[in-house]
Amino acid sequence: MDLKNLSKGYLEKEIPKDIDISKEILRIKKEKNAVILSHFYTVSELQDIADYVGDSLKLSQLAAETKADIIVFVGVHFMAETAKILSPHKKVLLPDLNAGCSLAESVPPDAFEEFIKQHPGYKVISYVNTSAAIKALTDVVVTSTNAKYIVESFQKNEKLIFGPDRNLGNYINSVTGRNMVLWDGACHVHEEFSLEAILELKKQYPNAKILAHPECEKPVLLVADHIGSTASILKFSKTDNANEYIVATESGIIHQMKKQSPQKHFIPAPPKDSTCACNDCNFMKLNTLEKLYNCLVYELPEIEIDEKIRKRAEFPIRKMLEISAKLGL
Ligand code: 13P
Ligand code: SF4
């Protein structure tokens, strides 16, 4: 079998029946000097087996600093790609190459290049949820943890383009008083939350506080008690004195919330379509324990990036990491 020929995007090798898969993952990881990084949106068992679980900023900082030979990214493609851009000499693996991101997909590189051409003299700020090709067209990358501060690090009169998330862009414009020109993209999970259903839920739980990720639409953000990145809303849920929270972001984060505050009650914000599990990111949920096992054993699928694009994409990510380090983020 040609292991490089991953027609499905992941390795479907049979797993020996008599093994304890979690124990084996930990053993092979140690043997190969690999590190497992997971985002908060993956399934609980993957969050629990990872060396680190974090938001996009934390995970990119860890990917830049790790001494491991192999980085296994239990998350989505742009996250693993960012790790590879920062650590080009390491092997970076993603258990399923189909784990994309609707937000990253909402900005095709050719169209974005044209958009930039139409705005001469503008600096380009891109959310980390983008492909390497988009980052290569960018002056500085941001995550939801540092976006406000990085935007504020530009002179007030600097003309700025922000892409691809229109909701995050609008939110940052509102908290900084800037007037960035926005790319019209969005995340299909965060745009699914229903204000009406959240307000109905509030009637049932009048003391619950609403926590929202800035990728949510404006009406949801307007009723939120706290708006922030996954790490920020997790921290708020731990330190705040309420007992009930309605959580308007991907439901995977609730696993960490419950772990940190077992006495509190966390309620996923309902989607517009009550018949779907739309507050689950189908891309994040493509990661499974079985795929992680095969990925570690066979060291596939591996992230590969054209070196010219990688080099151009590295600069704006390093700039983000530098500014974040100065700010203590
Ligand atoms: P953060 O974890 O950085 O808040 O990002 C959320 C997200 O959209 C990941 O896809
Ligand atoms: Fe992309 Fe949205 Fe999934 Fe995050 S939750 S990975 S932004 S599709």
mmCIF file of C-alpha atoms and ligand atoms in Angstrom:
data_model
loop_
_atom_site.group_PDB
_atom_site.id
_atom_site.type_symbol
_atom_site.label_atom_id
_atom_site.label_comp_id
_atom_site.label_asym_id
_atom_site.label_seq_id
_atom_site.Cartn_x
_atom_site.Cartn_y
_atom_site.Cartn_z
ATOM 1 C CA MET A 1 0.000 0.000 0.000
ATOM 2 C CA ASP A 2 1.285 3.452 -0.919
ATOM 3 C CA LEU A 3 0.816 5.236 2.384
ATOM 4 C CA LYS A 4 1.312 8.631 0.749
ATOM 5 C CA ASN A 5 -1.766 8.012 -1.383
ATOM 6 C CA LEU A 6 -4.358 9.191 1.103
ATOM 7 C CA SER A 7 -7.350 9.198 -1.185
ATOM 8 C CA LYS A 8 -9.729 9.791 1.719
ATOM 9 C CA GLY A 9 -7.536 12.356 3.474
ATOM 10 C CA TYR A 10 -6.901 10.034 6.426
ATOM 11 C CA LEU A 11 -5.464 6.588 7.011
ATOM 12 C CA GLU A 12 -8.020 3.843 7.306
ATOM 13 C CA LYS A 13 -5.703 1.100 8.594
ATOM 14 C CA GLU A 14 -7.257 -1.465 10.852
ATOM 15 C CA ILE A 15 -6.396 -1.013 14.508
ATOM 16 C CA PRO A 16 -5.314 -4.154 16.449
ATOM 17 C CA LYS A 17 -8.298 -5.328 18.521
ATOM 18 C CA ASP A 18 -6.365 -6.218 21.657
ATOM 19 C CA ILE A 19 -4.808 -2.815 22.342
ATOM 20 C CA ASP A 20 -5.781 0.006 24.689
ATOM 21 C CA ILE A 21 -5.782 2.739 22.056
ATOM 22 C CA SER A 22 -5.292 5.658 24.496
ATOM 23 C CA LYS A 23 -2.359 3.936 26.222
ATOM 24 C CA GLU A 24 -0.799 3.120 22.836
ATOM 25 C CA ILE A 25 -1.156 6.734 21.664
ATOM 26 C CA LEU A 26 0.688 7.903 24.781
ATOM 27 C CA ARG A 27 3.399 5.258 24.376
ATOM 28 C CA ILE A 28 4.051 5.955 20.673
ATOM 29 C CA LYS A 29 3.952 9.691 21.264
ATOM 30 C CA LYS A 30 6.730 9.353 23.863
ATOM 31 C CA GLU A 31 8.769 6.963 21.728
ATOM 32 C CA LYS A 32 8.644 9.333 18.731
ATOM 33 C CA ASN A 33 9.075 12.547 20.723
ATOM 34 C CA ALA A 34 5.764 13.856 19.409
ATOM 35 C CA VAL A 35 3.532 16.499 20.958
ATOM 36 C CA ILE A 36 -0.266 16.461 20.652
ATOM 37 C CA LEU A 37 -1.896 19.896 20.433
ATOM 38 C CA SER A 38 -5.681 20.106 20.534
ATOM 39 C CA HIS A 39 -8.166 22.920 20.090
ATOM 40 C CA PHE A 40 -11.063 23.310 22.564
ATOM 41 C CA TYR A 41 -13.585 22.321 19.872
ATOM 42 C CA THR A 42 -12.478 18.698 19.462
ATOM 43 C CA VAL A 43 -14.281 15.790 21.160
ATOM 44 C CA SER A 44 -13.645 15.369 24.904
ATOM 45 C CA GLU A 45 -11.519 12.204 24.642
ATOM 46 C CA LEU A 46 -9.095 13.976 22.297
ATOM 47 C CA GLN A 47 -8.885 17.043 24.537
ATOM 48 C CA ASP A 48 -8.100 14.695 27.436
ATOM 49 C CA ILE A 49 -5.306 12.828 25.664
ATOM 50 C CA ALA A 50 -3.593 15.942 24.257
ATOM 51 C CA ASP A 51 -0.460 17.446 25.830
ATOM 52 C CA TYR A 52 -1.990 20.898 25.460
ATOM 53 C CA VAL A 53 -5.518 22.132 24.793
ATOM 54 C CA GLY A 54 -5.903 25.763 23.882
ATOM 55 C CA ASP A 55 -7.172 28.579 21.711
ATOM 56 C CA SER A 56 -5.645 29.471 18.354
ATOM 57 C CA LEU A 57 -3.082 31.874 19.845
ATOM 58 C CA LYS A 58 -1.852 29.510 22.561
ATOM 59 C CA LEU A 59 -1.579 26.633 20.080
ATOM 60 C CA SER A 60 0.459 28.694 17.599
ATOM 61 C CA GLN A 61 2.764 29.855 20.423
ATOM 62 C CA LEU A 62 3.274 26.225 21.471
ATOM 63 C CA ALA A 63 3.892 25.136 17.868
ATOM 64 C CA ALA A 64 6.573 27.819 17.521
ATOM 65 C CA GLU A 65 8.353 26.827 20.745
ATOM 66 C CA THR A 66 8.080 23.043 20.959
ATOM 67 C CA LYS A 67 11.177 20.844 21.174
ATOM 68 C CA ALA A 68 9.217 17.839 19.867
ATOM 69 C CA ASP A 69 10.181 16.262 16.524
ATOM 70 C CA ILE A 70 6.576 15.694 15.488
ATOM 71 C CA ILE A 71 3.590 17.973 16.048
ATOM 72 C CA VAL A 72 0.220 16.224 15.828
ATOM 73 C CA PHE A 73 -2.463 18.854 15.465
ATOM 74 C CA VAL A 74 -5.863 17.726 16.636
ATOM 75 C CA GLY A 75 -7.777 20.599 15.137
ATOM 76 C CA VAL A 76 -8.341 21.894 11.619
ATOM 77 C CA HIS A 77 -6.118 22.396 8.575
ATOM 78 C CA PHE A 78 -5.270 26.108 9.003
ATOM 79 C CA MET A 79 -4.045 25.397 12.557
ATOM 80 C CA ALA A 80 -1.735 22.572 11.467
ATOM 81 C CA GLU A 81 -0.586 24.712 8.533
ATOM 82 C CA THR A 82 0.259 27.579 10.897
ATOM 83 C CA ALA A 83 2.315 25.127 12.985
ATOM 84 C CA LYS A 84 4.190 23.985 9.850
ATOM 85 C CA ILE A 85 4.830 27.597 8.779
ATOM 86 C CA LEU A 86 6.390 28.267 12.192
ATOM 87 C CA SER A 87 8.248 24.954 12.491
ATOM 88 C CA PRO A 88 9.154 24.005 8.896
ATOM 89 C CA HIS A 89 11.754 21.420 9.877
ATOM 90 C CA LYS A 90 9.340 19.464 12.038
ATOM 91 C CA LYS A 91 6.898 16.888 10.833
ATOM 92 C CA VAL A 92 3.371 18.309 11.288
ATOM 93 C CA LEU A 93 0.499 15.832 11.140
ATOM 94 C CA LEU A 94 -3.274 16.322 10.978
ATOM 95 C CA PRO A 95 -5.333 13.153 11.624
ATOM 96 C CA ASP A 96 -7.804 14.017 8.828
ATOM 97 C CA LEU A 97 -6.910 16.382 5.978
ATOM 98 C CA ASN A 98 -10.637 16.962 5.367
ATOM 99 C CA ALA A 99 -10.773 18.954 8.601
ATOM 100 C CA GLY A 100 -11.091 22.335 6.887
ATOM 101 C CA CYS A 101 -12.842 25.516 8.021
ATOM 102 C CA SER A 102 -15.800 27.288 6.387
ATOM 103 C CA LEU A 103 -14.367 30.658 7.430
ATOM 104 C CA ALA A 104 -10.957 29.961 5.863
ATOM 105 C CA GLU A 105 -12.810 28.744 2.746
ATOM 106 C CA SER A 106 -14.768 31.995 2.533
ATOM 107 C CA VAL A 107 -11.703 33.855 1.248
ATOM 108 C CA PRO A 108 -10.226 32.567 -2.037
ATOM 109 C CA PRO A 109 -6.634 33.882 -2.494
ATOM 110 C CA ASP A 110 -7.171 35.293 -6.038
ATOM 111 C CA ALA A 111 -10.248 37.255 -4.993
ATOM 112 C CA PHE A 112 -8.515 38.529 -1.832
ATOM 113 C CA GLU A 113 -5.503 39.669 -3.878
ATOM 114 C CA GLU A 114 -7.865 41.591 -6.151
ATOM 115 C CA PHE A 115 -9.620 43.104 -3.090
ATOM 116 C CA ILE A 116 -6.237 44.296 -1.782
ATOM 117 C CA LYS A 117 -5.398 45.809 -5.213
ATOM 118 C CA GLN A 118 -8.681 47.730 -5.079
ATOM 119 C CA HIS A 119 -7.514 49.329 -1.805
ATOM 120 C CA PRO A 120 -4.068 50.770 -2.484
ATOM 121 C CA GLY A 121 -2.231 52.022 0.591
ATOM 122 C CA TYR A 122 -4.166 49.773 2.996
ATOM 123 C CA LYS A 123 -2.442 47.465 5.488
ATOM 124 C CA VAL A 124 -3.834 43.917 5.543
ATOM 125 C CA ILE A 125 -4.861 42.220 8.789
ATOM 126 C CA SER A 126 -5.918 38.579 8.505
ATOM 127 C CA TYR A 127 -7.539 36.335 11.047
ATOM 128 C CA VAL A 128 -5.540 33.156 11.727
ATOM 129 C CA ASN A 129 -8.485 31.165 10.272
ATOM 130 C CA THR A 130 -7.045 31.507 6.747
ATOM 131 C CA SER A 131 -4.920 29.474 4.340
ATOM 132 C CA ALA A 132 -1.160 29.982 4.011
ATOM 133 C CA ALA A 133 -1.838 31.672 0.634
ATOM 134 C CA ILE A 134 -3.965 34.348 2.362
ATOM 135 C CA LYS A 135 -1.401 34.819 5.138
ATOM 136 C CA ALA A 136 1.224 35.328 2.416
ATOM 137 C CA LEU A 137 -0.787 38.413 1.286
ATOM 138 C CA THR A 138 -1.039 39.753 4.850
ATOM 139 C CA ASP A 139 0.847 42.335 6.965
ATOM 140 C CA VAL A 140 -0.138 40.908 10.335
ATOM 141 C CA VAL A 141 -2.154 37.916 11.482
ATOM 142 C CA VAL A 142 -4.500 38.080 14.486
ATOM 143 C CA THR A 143 -6.505 35.670 16.607
ATOM 144 C CA SER A 144 -9.634 36.497 18.574
ATOM 145 C CA THR A 145 -7.472 36.871 21.719
ATOM 146 C CA ASN A 146 -5.200 39.593 20.325
ATOM 147 C CA ALA A 147 -7.188 41.172 17.435
ATOM 148 C CA LYS A 148 -8.245 44.281 19.408
ATOM 149 C CA TYR A 149 -4.710 44.998 20.641
ATOM 150 C CA ILE A 150 -3.052 44.389 17.274
ATOM 151 C CA VAL A 151 -5.555 46.642 15.491
ATOM 152 C CA GLU A 152 -4.895 49.321 18.148
ATOM 153 C CA SER A 153 -1.137 48.997 17.535
ATOM 154 C CA PHE A 154 -1.686 50.700 14.141
ATOM 155 C CA GLN A 155 -1.800 54.511 13.958
ATOM 156 C CA LYS A 156 -5.390 55.828 14.171
ATOM 157 C CA ASN A 157 -5.231 57.167 10.606
ATOM 158 C CA GLU A 158 -3.801 53.965 9.088
ATOM 159 C CA LYS A 159 -6.112 52.494 6.438
ATOM 160 C CA LEU A 160 -6.826 48.835 7.250
ATOM 161 C CA ILE A 161 -8.317 45.812 5.531
ATOM 162 C CA PHE A 162 -9.585 43.029 7.816
ATOM 163 C CA GLY A 163 -10.487 39.540 6.639
ATOM 164 C CA PRO A 164 -12.144 37.172 6.410
ATOM 165 C CA ASP A 165 -14.645 37.260 9.311
ATOM 166 C CA ARG A 166 -17.163 40.106 8.969
ATOM 167 C CA ASN A 167 -18.576 39.518 12.466
ATOM 168 C CA LEU A 168 -15.202 39.658 14.213
ATOM 169 C CA GLY A 169 -14.237 42.613 11.992
ATOM 170 C CA ASN A 170 -17.424 44.529 12.883
ATOM 171 C CA TYR A 171 -16.918 43.754 16.553
ATOM 172 C CA ILE A 172 -13.287 44.962 16.495
ATOM 173 C CA ASN A 173 -14.361 48.122 14.614
ATOM 174 C CA SER A 174 -16.934 48.772 17.353
ATOM 175 C CA VAL A 175 -14.526 48.323 20.288
ATOM 176 C CA THR A 176 -11.604 50.212 18.717
ATOM 177 C CA GLY A 177 -13.532 52.965 16.900
ATOM 178 C CA ARG A 178 -11.685 52.032 13.694
ATOM 179 C CA ASN A 179 -13.285 51.768 10.303
ATOM 180 C CA MET A 180 -11.526 48.754 8.798
ATOM 181 C CA VAL A 181 -12.696 47.615 5.388
ATOM 182 C CA LEU A 182 -14.049 44.102 5.871
ATOM 183 C CA TRP A 183 -13.974 40.969 3.776
ATOM 184 C CA ASP A 184 -17.459 39.423 3.722
ATOM 185 C CA GLY A 185 -16.753 35.985 5.209
ATOM 186 C CA ALA A 186 -18.137 34.043 8.171
ATOM 187 C CA CYS A 187 -18.040 30.782 10.125
ATOM 188 C CA HIS A 188 -21.044 28.530 9.516
ATOM 189 C CA VAL A 189 -21.109 27.406 13.173
ATOM 190 C CA HIS A 190 -21.081 30.843 14.793
ATOM 191 C CA GLU A 191 -23.595 32.302 12.314
ATOM 192 C CA GLU A 192 -26.068 29.561 13.270
ATOM 193 C CA PHE A 193 -26.871 30.767 16.782
ATOM 194 C CA SER A 194 -30.390 32.084 17.095
ATOM 195 C CA LEU A 195 -30.996 35.251 19.110
ATOM 196 C CA GLU A 196 -34.681 34.338 19.525
ATOM 197 C CA ALA A 197 -33.853 30.855 20.856
ATOM 198 C CA ILE A 198 -31.201 32.301 23.204
ATOM 199 C CA LEU A 199 -33.723 34.797 24.587
ATOM 200 C CA GLU A 200 -36.278 31.976 25.035
ATOM 201 C CA LEU A 201 -33.631 30.034 26.975
ATOM 202 C CA LYS A 202 -32.993 33.126 29.119
ATOM 203 C CA LYS A 203 -36.651 32.984 30.222
ATOM 204 C CA GLN A 204 -36.026 29.444 31.465
ATOM 205 C CA TYR A 205 -32.673 30.378 33.071
ATOM 206 C CA PRO A 206 -33.048 34.063 34.002
ATOM 207 C CA ASN A 207 -29.810 34.104 36.009
ATOM 208 C CA ALA A 208 -27.700 32.554 33.261
ATOM 209 C CA LYS A 209 -25.005 34.731 31.745
ATOM 210 C CA ILE A 210 -24.495 34.659 27.978
ATOM 211 C CA LEU A 211 -20.969 33.968 26.756
ATOM 212 C CA ALA A 212 -20.277 34.595 23.068
ATOM 213 C CA HIS A 213 -17.386 34.249 20.656
ATOM 214 C CA PRO A 214 -16.881 37.370 18.467
ATOM 215 C CA GLU A 215 -17.450 35.236 15.338
ATOM 216 C CA CYS A 216 -21.181 35.318 16.304
ATOM 217 C CA GLU A 217 -23.539 37.737 14.567
ATOM 218 C CA LYS A 218 -24.073 41.215 16.036
ATOM 219 C CA PRO A 219 -27.563 40.589 17.568
ATOM 220 C CA VAL A 220 -26.096 37.712 19.636
ATOM 221 C CA LEU A 221 -23.088 39.825 20.668
ATOM 222 C CA LEU A 222 -25.418 42.645 21.751
ATOM 223 C CA VAL A 223 -27.064 40.425 24.403
ATOM 224 C CA ALA A 224 -23.821 38.766 25.581
ATOM 225 C CA ASP A 225 -22.496 39.317 29.104
ATOM 226 C CA HIS A 226 -18.999 38.419 27.986
ATOM 227 C CA ILE A 227 -17.500 38.360 24.476
ATOM 228 C CA GLY A 228 -14.124 36.762 23.852
ATOM 229 C CA SER A 229 -11.965 34.046 22.375
ATOM 230 C CA THR A 230 -12.434 30.471 23.559
ATOM 231 C CA ALA A 231 -9.683 30.959 26.172
ATOM 232 C CA SER A 232 -11.273 34.211 27.326
ATOM 233 C CA ILE A 233 -14.793 32.836 27.766
ATOM 234 C CA LEU A 234 -13.374 29.757 29.494
ATOM 235 C CA LYS A 235 -11.490 31.957 31.969
ATOM 236 C CA PHE A 236 -14.578 34.125 32.510
ATOM 237 C CA SER A 237 -16.733 31.061 33.232
ATOM 238 C CA LYS A 238 -14.243 29.996 35.909
ATOM 239 C CA THR A 239 -13.672 33.322 37.657
ATOM 240 C CA ASP A 240 -17.166 34.833 37.362
ATOM 241 C CA ASN A 241 -19.596 34.341 40.250
ATOM 242 C CA ALA A 242 -22.698 33.189 38.327
ATOM 243 C CA ASN A 243 -23.736 29.533 38.320
ATOM 244 C CA GLU A 244 -25.355 29.214 34.911
ATOM 245 C CA TYR A 245 -24.082 30.133 31.457
ATOM 246 C CA ILE A 246 -25.497 30.009 27.932
ATOM 247 C CA VAL A 247 -22.523 29.294 25.686
ATOM 248 C CA ALA A 248 -22.589 30.770 22.154
ATOM 249 C CA THR A 249 -19.620 29.077 20.592
ATOM 250 C CA GLU A 250 -18.764 25.559 19.452
ATOM 251 C CA SER A 251 -19.964 23.070 22.058
ATOM 252 C CA GLY A 252 -16.545 21.363 22.547
ATOM 253 C CA ILE A 253 -15.460 24.164 24.901
ATOM 254 C CA ILE A 254 -18.122 23.048 27.413
ATOM 255 C CA HIS A 255 -15.960 20.011 28.245
ATOM 256 C CA GLN A 256 -13.223 22.306 29.625
ATOM 257 C CA MET A 257 -15.783 24.571 31.327
ATOM 258 C CA LYS A 258 -17.263 21.603 33.198
ATOM 259 C CA LYS A 259 -13.785 20.321 34.109
ATOM 260 C CA GLN A 260 -12.781 23.681 35.539
ATOM 261 C CA SER A 261 -16.115 24.450 37.251
ATOM 262 C CA PRO A 262 -17.936 21.137 37.909
ATOM 263 C CA GLN A 263 -20.475 22.856 40.176
ATOM 264 C CA LYS A 264 -21.671 25.209 37.421
ATOM 265 C CA HIS A 265 -24.271 24.593 34.704
ATOM 266 C CA PHE A 266 -23.373 25.222 31.047
ATOM 267 C CA ILE A 267 -26.061 25.317 28.371
ATOM 268 C CA PRO A 268 -25.164 25.284 24.647
ATOM 269 C CA ALA A 269 -26.786 28.209 22.809
ATOM 270 C CA PRO A 270 -29.405 26.821 20.394
ATOM 271 C CA PRO A 271 -28.991 27.036 16.613
ATOM 272 C CA LYS A 272 -31.527 28.658 14.244
ATOM 273 C CA ASP A 273 -32.420 25.233 12.901
ATOM 274 C CA SER A 274 -33.487 23.290 15.974
ATOM 275 C CA THR A 275 -33.248 19.970 14.081
ATOM 276 C CA CYS A 276 -29.491 20.138 13.457
ATOM 277 C CA ALA A 277 -26.389 19.908 15.628
ATOM 278 C CA CYS A 278 -25.145 23.114 13.976
ATOM 279 C CA ASN A 279 -23.285 24.314 17.072
ATOM 280 C CA ASP A 280 -20.860 21.434 16.493
ATOM 281 C CA CYS A 281 -18.071 22.162 14.022
ATOM 282 C CA ASN A 282 -18.261 19.211 11.637
ATOM 283 C CA PHE A 283 -14.627 19.842 10.646
ATOM 284 C CA MET A 284 -13.262 19.729 14.200
ATOM 285 C CA LYS A 285 -15.359 16.636 14.867
ATOM 286 C CA LEU A 286 -13.652 14.732 12.010
ATOM 287 C CA ASN A 287 -10.782 14.098 14.443
ATOM 288 C CA THR A 288 -11.164 10.765 16.233
ATOM 289 C CA LEU A 289 -9.048 8.672 18.579
ATOM 290 C CA GLU A 290 -8.653 6.017 15.828
ATOM 291 C CA LYS A 291 -7.422 8.529 13.258
ATOM 292 C CA LEU A 292 -5.034 10.002 15.828
ATOM 293 C CA TYR A 293 -3.635 6.532 16.508
ATOM 294 C CA ASN A 294 -3.039 5.770 12.810
ATOM 295 C CA CYS A 295 -1.629 9.235 12.269
ATOM 296 C CA LEU A 296 0.980 8.657 14.996
ATOM 297 C CA VAL A 297 1.827 5.120 13.911
ATOM 298 C CA TYR A 298 2.242 5.883 10.175
ATOM 299 C CA GLU A 299 3.195 9.585 10.537
ATOM 300 C CA LEU A 300 0.553 10.528 7.978
ATOM 301 C CA PRO A 301 -1.205 12.645 6.752
ATOM 302 C CA GLU A 302 1.525 15.247 6.794
ATOM 303 C CA ILE A 303 1.163 18.985 6.138
ATOM 304 C CA GLU A 304 3.221 20.236 3.206
ATOM 305 C CA ILE A 305 3.504 23.844 2.046
ATOM 306 C CA ASP A 306 5.206 25.424 -0.941
ATOM 307 C CA GLU A 307 8.369 27.021 0.520
ATOM 308 C CA LYS A 308 7.850 30.418 -1.189
ATOM 309 C CA ILE A 309 4.361 30.735 0.284
ATOM 310 C CA ARG A 310 5.528 29.443 3.663
ATOM 311 C CA LYS A 311 8.221 32.106 3.916
ATOM 312 C CA ARG A 312 5.831 34.908 2.978
ATOM 313 C CA ALA A 313 3.204 33.584 5.411
ATOM 314 C CA GLU A 314 5.702 33.282 8.271
ATOM 315 C CA PHE A 315 6.374 37.020 8.541
ATOM 316 C CA PRO A 316 2.828 38.156 9.534
ATOM 317 C CA ILE A 317 2.470 35.258 12.000
ATOM 318 C CA ARG A 318 5.818 36.066 13.653
ATOM 319 C CA LYS A 319 4.724 39.700 13.846
ATOM 320 C CA MET A 320 1.568 38.616 15.680
ATOM 321 C CA LEU A 321 3.593 36.478 18.093
ATOM 322 C CA GLU A 322 6.003 39.368 18.755
ATOM 323 C CA ILE A 323 3.220 41.868 19.511
ATOM 324 C CA SER A 324 1.405 39.291 21.669
ATOM 325 C CA ALA A 325 4.585 38.558 23.661
ATOM 326 C CA LYS A 326 5.100 42.300 24.299
ATOM 327 C CA LEU A 327 1.509 42.517 25.537
ATOM 328 C CA GLY A 328 1.954 39.464 27.755
ATOM 329 C CA LEU A 329 -0.721 37.536 25.848
HETATM 330 P P1 13P B 1 -10.134 30.803 19.261
HETATM 331 O O1 13P B 1 -9.965 29.475 19.930
HETATM 332 O O2 13P B 1 -8.814 31.426 18.968
HETATM 333 O O3 13P B 1 -11.051 31.705 19.995
HETATM 334 O O4 13P B 1 -10.776 30.537 17.814
HETATM 335 C C1 13P B 1 -11.973 29.923 17.633
HETATM 336 C C2 13P B 1 -12.063 29.336 16.294
HETATM 337 O O5 13P B 1 -12.762 29.766 15.447
HETATM 338 C C3 13P B 1 -11.295 28.163 15.996
HETATM 339 O O6 13P B 1 -11.677 27.720 14.792
HETATM 340 FE FE1 SF4 B 2 -13.714 27.156 11.198
HETATM 341 FE FE2 SF4 B 2 -15.966 27.796 12.407
HETATM 342 FE FE3 SF4 B 2 -15.031 25.305 12.616
HETATM 343 FE FE4 SF4 B 2 -13.769 27.342 13.850
HETATM 344 S S1 SF4 B 2 -15.812 26.591 14.289
HETATM 345 S S2 SF4 B 2 -12.846 25.696 12.645
HETATM 346 S S3 SF4 B 2 -14.110 29.010 12.412
HETATM 347 S S4 SF4 B 2 -15.717 26.318 10.742
#
